[in-house]
CSV table of C-alpha atoms in Angstrom, one decimal:
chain,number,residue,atom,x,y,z
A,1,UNK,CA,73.2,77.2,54.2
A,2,UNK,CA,73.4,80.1,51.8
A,3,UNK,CA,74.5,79.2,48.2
A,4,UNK,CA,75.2,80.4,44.9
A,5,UNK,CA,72.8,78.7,42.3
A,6,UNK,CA,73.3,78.6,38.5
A,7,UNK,CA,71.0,77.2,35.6
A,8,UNK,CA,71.3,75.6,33.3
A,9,UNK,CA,73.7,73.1,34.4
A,10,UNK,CA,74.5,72.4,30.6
A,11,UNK,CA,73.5,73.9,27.9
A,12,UNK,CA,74.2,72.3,24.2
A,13,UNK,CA,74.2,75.1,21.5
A,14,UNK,CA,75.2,75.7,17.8
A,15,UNK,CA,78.1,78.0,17.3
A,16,UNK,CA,76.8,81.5,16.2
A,17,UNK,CA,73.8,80.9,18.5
A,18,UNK,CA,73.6,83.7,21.6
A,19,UNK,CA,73.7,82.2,25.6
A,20,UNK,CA,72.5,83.2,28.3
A,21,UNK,CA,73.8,82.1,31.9
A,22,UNK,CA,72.1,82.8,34.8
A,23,UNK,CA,73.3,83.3,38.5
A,24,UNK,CA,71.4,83.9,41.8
A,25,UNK,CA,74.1,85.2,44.3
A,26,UNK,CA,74.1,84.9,48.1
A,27,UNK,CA,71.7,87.2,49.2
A,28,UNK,CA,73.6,89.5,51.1
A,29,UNK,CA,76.8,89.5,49.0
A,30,UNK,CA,77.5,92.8,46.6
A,31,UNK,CA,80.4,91.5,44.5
A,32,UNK,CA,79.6,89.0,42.2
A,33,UNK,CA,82.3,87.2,39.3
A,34,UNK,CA,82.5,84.7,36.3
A,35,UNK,CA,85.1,82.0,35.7
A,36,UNK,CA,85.0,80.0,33.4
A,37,UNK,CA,87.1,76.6,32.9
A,38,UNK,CA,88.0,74.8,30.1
A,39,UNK,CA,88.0,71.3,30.5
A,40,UNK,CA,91.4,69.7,31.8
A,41,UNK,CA,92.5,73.7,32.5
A,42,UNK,CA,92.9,75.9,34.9
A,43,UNK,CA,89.8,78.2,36.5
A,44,UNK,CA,90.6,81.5,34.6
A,45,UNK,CA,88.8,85.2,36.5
A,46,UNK,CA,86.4,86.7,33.3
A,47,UNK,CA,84.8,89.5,34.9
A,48,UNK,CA,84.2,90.9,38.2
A,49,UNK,CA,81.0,93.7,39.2
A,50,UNK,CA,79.6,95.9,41.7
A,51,UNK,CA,77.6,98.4,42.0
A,52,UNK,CA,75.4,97.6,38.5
A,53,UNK,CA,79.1,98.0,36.9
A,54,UNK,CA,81.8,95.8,35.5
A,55,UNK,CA,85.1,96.6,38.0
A,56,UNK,CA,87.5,95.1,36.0
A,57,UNK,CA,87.7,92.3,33.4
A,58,UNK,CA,90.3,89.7,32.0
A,59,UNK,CA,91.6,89.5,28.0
A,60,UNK,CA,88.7,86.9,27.5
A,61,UNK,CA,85.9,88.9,28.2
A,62,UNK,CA,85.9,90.6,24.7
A,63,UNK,CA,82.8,92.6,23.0
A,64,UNK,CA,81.1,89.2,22.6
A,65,UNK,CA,80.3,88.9,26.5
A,66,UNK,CA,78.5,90.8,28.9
A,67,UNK,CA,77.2,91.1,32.0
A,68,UNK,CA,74.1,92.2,33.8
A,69,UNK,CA,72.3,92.9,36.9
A,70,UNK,CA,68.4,92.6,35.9
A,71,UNK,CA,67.0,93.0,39.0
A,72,UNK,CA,67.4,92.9,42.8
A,73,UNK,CA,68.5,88.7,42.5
A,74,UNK,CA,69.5,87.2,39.0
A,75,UNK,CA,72.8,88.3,37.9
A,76,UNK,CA,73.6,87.1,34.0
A,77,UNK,CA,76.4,86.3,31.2
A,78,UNK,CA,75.9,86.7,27.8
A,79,UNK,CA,77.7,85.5,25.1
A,80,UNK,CA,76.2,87.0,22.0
A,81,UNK,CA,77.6,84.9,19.2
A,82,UNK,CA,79.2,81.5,20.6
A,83,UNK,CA,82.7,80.0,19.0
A,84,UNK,CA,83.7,76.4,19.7
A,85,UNK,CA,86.4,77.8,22.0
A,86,UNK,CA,83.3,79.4,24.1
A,87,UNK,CA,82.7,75.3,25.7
A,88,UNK,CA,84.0,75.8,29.2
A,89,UNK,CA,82.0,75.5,32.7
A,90,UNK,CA,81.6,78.5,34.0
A,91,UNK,CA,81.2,79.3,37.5
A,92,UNK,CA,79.5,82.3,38.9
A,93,UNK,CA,80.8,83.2,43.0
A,94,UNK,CA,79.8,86.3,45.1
A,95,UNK,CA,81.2,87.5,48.4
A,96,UNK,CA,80.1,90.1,50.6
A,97,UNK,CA,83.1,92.3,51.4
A,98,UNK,CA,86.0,92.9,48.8
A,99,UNK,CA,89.6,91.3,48.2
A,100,UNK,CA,91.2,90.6,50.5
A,101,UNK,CA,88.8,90.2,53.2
A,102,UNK,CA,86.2,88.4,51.5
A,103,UNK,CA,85.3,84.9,51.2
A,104,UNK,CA,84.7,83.9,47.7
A,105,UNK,CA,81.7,81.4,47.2
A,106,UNK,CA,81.2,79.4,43.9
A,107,UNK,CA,78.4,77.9,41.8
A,108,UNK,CA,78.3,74.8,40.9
A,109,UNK,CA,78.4,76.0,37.3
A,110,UNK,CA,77.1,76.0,34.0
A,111,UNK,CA,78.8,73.5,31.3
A,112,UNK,CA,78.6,75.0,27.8
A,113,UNK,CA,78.9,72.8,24.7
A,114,UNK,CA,79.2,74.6,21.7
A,115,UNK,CA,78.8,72.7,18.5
B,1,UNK,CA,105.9,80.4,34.1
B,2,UNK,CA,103.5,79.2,36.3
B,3,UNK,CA,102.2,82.4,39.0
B,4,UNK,CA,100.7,79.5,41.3
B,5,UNK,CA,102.3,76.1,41.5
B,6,UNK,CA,100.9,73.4,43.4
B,7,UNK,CA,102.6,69.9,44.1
B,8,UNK,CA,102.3,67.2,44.0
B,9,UNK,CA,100.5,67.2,41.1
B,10,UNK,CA,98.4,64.3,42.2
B,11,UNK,CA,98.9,61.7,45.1
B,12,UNK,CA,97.0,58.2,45.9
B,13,UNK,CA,96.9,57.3,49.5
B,14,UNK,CA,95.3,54.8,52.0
B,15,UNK,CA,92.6,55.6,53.9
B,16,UNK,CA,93.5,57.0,57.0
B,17,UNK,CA,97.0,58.1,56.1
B,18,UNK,CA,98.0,62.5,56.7
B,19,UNK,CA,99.0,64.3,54.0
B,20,UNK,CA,100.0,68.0,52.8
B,21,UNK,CA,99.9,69.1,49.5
B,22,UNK,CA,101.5,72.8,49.3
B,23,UNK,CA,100.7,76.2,46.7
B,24,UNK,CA,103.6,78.2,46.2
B,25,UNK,CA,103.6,81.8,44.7
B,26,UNK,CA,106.3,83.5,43.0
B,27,UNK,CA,105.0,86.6,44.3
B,28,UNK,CA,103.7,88.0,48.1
B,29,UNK,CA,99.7,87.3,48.3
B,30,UNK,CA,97.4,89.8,49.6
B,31,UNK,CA,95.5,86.3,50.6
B,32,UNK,CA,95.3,82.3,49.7
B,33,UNK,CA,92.3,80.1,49.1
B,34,UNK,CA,92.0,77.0,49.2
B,35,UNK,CA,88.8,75.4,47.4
B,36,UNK,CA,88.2,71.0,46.6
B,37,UNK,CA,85.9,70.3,43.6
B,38,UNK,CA,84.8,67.3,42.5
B,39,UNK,CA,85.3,66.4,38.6
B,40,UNK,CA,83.4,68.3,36.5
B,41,UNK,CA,81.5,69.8,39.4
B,42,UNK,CA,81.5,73.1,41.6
B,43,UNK,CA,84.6,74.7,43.7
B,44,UNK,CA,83.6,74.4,47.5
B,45,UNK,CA,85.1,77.0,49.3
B,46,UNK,CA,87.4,75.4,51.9
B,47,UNK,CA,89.6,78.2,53.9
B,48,UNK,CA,91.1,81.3,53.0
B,49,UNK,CA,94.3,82.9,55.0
B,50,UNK,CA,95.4,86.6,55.1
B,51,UNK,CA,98.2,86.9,57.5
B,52,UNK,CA,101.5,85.5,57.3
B,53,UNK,CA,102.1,83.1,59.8
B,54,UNK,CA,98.3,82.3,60.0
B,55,UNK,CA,96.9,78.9,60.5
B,56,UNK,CA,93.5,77.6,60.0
B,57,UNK,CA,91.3,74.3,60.4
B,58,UNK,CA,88.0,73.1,59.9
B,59,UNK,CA,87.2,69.4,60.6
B,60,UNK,CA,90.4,67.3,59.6
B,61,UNK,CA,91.7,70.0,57.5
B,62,UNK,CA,94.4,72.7,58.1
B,63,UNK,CA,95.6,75.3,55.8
B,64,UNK,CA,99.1,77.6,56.8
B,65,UNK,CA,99.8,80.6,55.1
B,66,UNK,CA,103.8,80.9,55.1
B,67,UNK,CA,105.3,84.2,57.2
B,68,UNK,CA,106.6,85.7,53.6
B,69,UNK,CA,102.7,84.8,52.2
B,70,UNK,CA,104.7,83.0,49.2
B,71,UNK,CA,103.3,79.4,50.1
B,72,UNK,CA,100.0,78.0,51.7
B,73,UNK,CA,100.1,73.9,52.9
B,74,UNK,CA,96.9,71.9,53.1
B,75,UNK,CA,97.0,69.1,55.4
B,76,UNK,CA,94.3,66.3,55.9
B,77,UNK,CA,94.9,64.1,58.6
B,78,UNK,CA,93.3,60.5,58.9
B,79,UNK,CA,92.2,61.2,54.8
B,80,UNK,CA,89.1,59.6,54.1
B,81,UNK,CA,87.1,59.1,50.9
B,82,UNK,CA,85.2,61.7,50.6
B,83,UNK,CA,88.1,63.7,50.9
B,84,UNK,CA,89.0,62.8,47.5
B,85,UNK,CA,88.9,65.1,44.7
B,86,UNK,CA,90.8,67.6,43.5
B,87,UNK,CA,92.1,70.5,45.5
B,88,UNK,CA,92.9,73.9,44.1
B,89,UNK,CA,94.5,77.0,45.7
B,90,UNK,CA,93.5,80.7,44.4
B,91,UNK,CA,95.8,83.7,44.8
B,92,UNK,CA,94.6,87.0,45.6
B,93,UNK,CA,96.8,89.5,44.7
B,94,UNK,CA,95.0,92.8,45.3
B,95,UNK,CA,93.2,92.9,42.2
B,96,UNK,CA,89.3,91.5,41.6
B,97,UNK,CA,90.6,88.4,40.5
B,98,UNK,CA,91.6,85.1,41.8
B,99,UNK,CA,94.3,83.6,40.0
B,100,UNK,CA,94.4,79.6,40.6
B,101,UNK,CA,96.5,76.9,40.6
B,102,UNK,CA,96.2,74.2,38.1
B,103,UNK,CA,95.4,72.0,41.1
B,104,UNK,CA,96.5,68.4,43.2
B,105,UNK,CA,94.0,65.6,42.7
B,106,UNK,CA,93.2,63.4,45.2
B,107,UNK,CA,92.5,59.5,45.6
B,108,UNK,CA,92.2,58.2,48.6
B,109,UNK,CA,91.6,54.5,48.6
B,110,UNK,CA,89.3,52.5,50.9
């Protein structure tokens, strides 16, 4: 069955330090998200994308994240200079149609630790 | 104030025992997911309901979307332990984003 796949599955950094987090979507899906949650808290929407552009974004997602679309498969988060607040999972999901038909598949996520 | 509340917050059965847990909005959702993840792991994508009135199932599992689209019900009957974890709805309210509960944990002893 189809999945969304993340790595890593935790990554330990030093606040200041920049972080990738990768994503490989469903294949045939053309929306793709982050979430991220903070540990004991709710699942909180970051960032949605499609079409190779950001559609809309919450108050989190300031200047220090990003997202991208490298090529036809990977689709990344960057966090360009970590803060202790920054330690969350964070889940990638993609679906193949749009709200409020489409059915919205998670990762298993990516744990960030930021010392 | 809370834009999805879901009760009870957690809830301890015996194997075998139904339940319902229940996600109620404040608002009228375009659509409702419903999504278990373990601790610390991955949200698995459970059901999702559009239409008000609309009822779904998969396995021992049915979700109902209310006919106002204001509150979803989960219900497991015969719960087992692998149902256990901790179950969280998502609201779709036209936008990109899902906004969730805080989620019902589940426990269901052997």
């Amino acid at each position: 069955e189809p999945e969304v796949t993340q790595t890593p599955s935790h990554q330990v950094t030093q606040m200041g330090q920049e972080v990738i987090l990768r994503c490989v979507p469903i294949s045939n899906h053309l929306y793709f998200y982050w979430y991220r949650q903070i540990l004991g808290q709710k699942v909180e929407f970051l960032v949605s994308f499609y079409n190779n552009e950001i559609s809309e974004k919450s108050e989190i997602f300031d200047d220090q994240f990003s997202v991208e679309r490298p090529d036809g498969s990977n689709f990344t988060l960057k966090i360009r200079s970590t803060k202790l607040e920054d330690s969350a999972m964070y889940f990638c999901a993609s679906s193949r149609d749009r709200y409020p038909t489409g059915e919205l598949f998670f990762g298993e996520g990516s744990r960030l630790t930021v010392l | 104030s809370q834009e999805l509340e879901q009760s009870p917050q957690s809830l301890i059965v015996q194997e075998g025992k139904n339940l319902t847990i229940n996600c109620t909005s404040s608002k009228t959702l375009y659509g409702l997911y419903w999504y278990k993840q373990k601790y610390g792991e991955g949200l698995i994508f459970l059901m999702m309901l559009q239409k008000g009135g609309e009822e779904k199932s998969h396995e021992k599992i049915t979700a109902k979307l209310d006919e106002k689209k204001q509150q979803s019900s989960l219900h497991i009957t015969a719960s087992q332990p692998s149902h256990a974890g901790i179950y969280l709805c998502g609201a779709d309210r036209g936008s990109e984003k899902l906004v969730f509960g805080k989620g019902m944990k589940l426990t269901v002893n052997p």
